[in-house]
Every structure is written in structure tokens, then in C-alpha cells.
C-alpha angles and dihedrals in degrees: 000000000000124000119261103266119207116243133205120240088266091054099255113144117244110204119202122208087255091054091051093048091049093049091047089052090052090052089051091051091052093046090053092054105263110157120245089241091057091045090051090049090048093051100040090109094044123224105344101178095104092048091049092050091049092047093241097115118107116227098237097073090046091053090050092051092046091052092049092048094047091051090048092048088055089052092050092048089053090049089050091053091050092048091049090054091048091047090051090053092049092048091051091052092048090051091049092051093045091050091048092049091050090049091050091050090052092050091050091048092050091049092050091049091050091051092051093050 
């Protein structure tokens, strides 16, 4: 699933900026709910940026990745809609509780004033 990372003669991995960007993108895909199967499908050709830039990349893998990303974007947009609805519900509840607390404070203040008079 991960790109082939170059290693030194002693076996220590040497990450390029491209490797790091690719790995960070994979983390973002996972955090946004992409399945491991889809991530594996997306990464089956490894990091292809250098091949794209050199013009050596065939179109088929790019079409596959584009399809996977568009499907995932649709999934994220749906998640966003659901979160917005949930956030609206939470905000309504917060507003209700704040209003209730303010009303209670006013009642207590009025009672204290009546007792003092």
C-alpha cells in the first residue's frame, strides 16, 4: 500500500518530499473514511507523480484514481451534510439550555428582590 521508499546501504529509509506528501495524502484519505480496500486500489501503482511529470504515465491508472477520488469526494460531501445537520441540532440544544439558564437567573433575581422589599 505504501510507496517504495529508498533505503540507505544500512537499510534506513530515505523519504523524499514527494514520499512524505503521498503518505500524508493517504492519511487524509483514511481520516475522511476511505476504506483500506479503496486506498489499496488507489495506491496499487505507488506514487506516480514523477511518472506524470515526465510524461511516462499511462492514462488507465490515472482514470482509476480519478474514479476513486470522485467517489470518495461524494462520500465526504455526504458526511459534511450529515455533520452540518448534527451541528445544527447541537447548536439548537445549546441555545435552549442557555435560554433556560438565563430565565432561571432572572427568576432567582426577581425572587431575591421581592424578599428584600
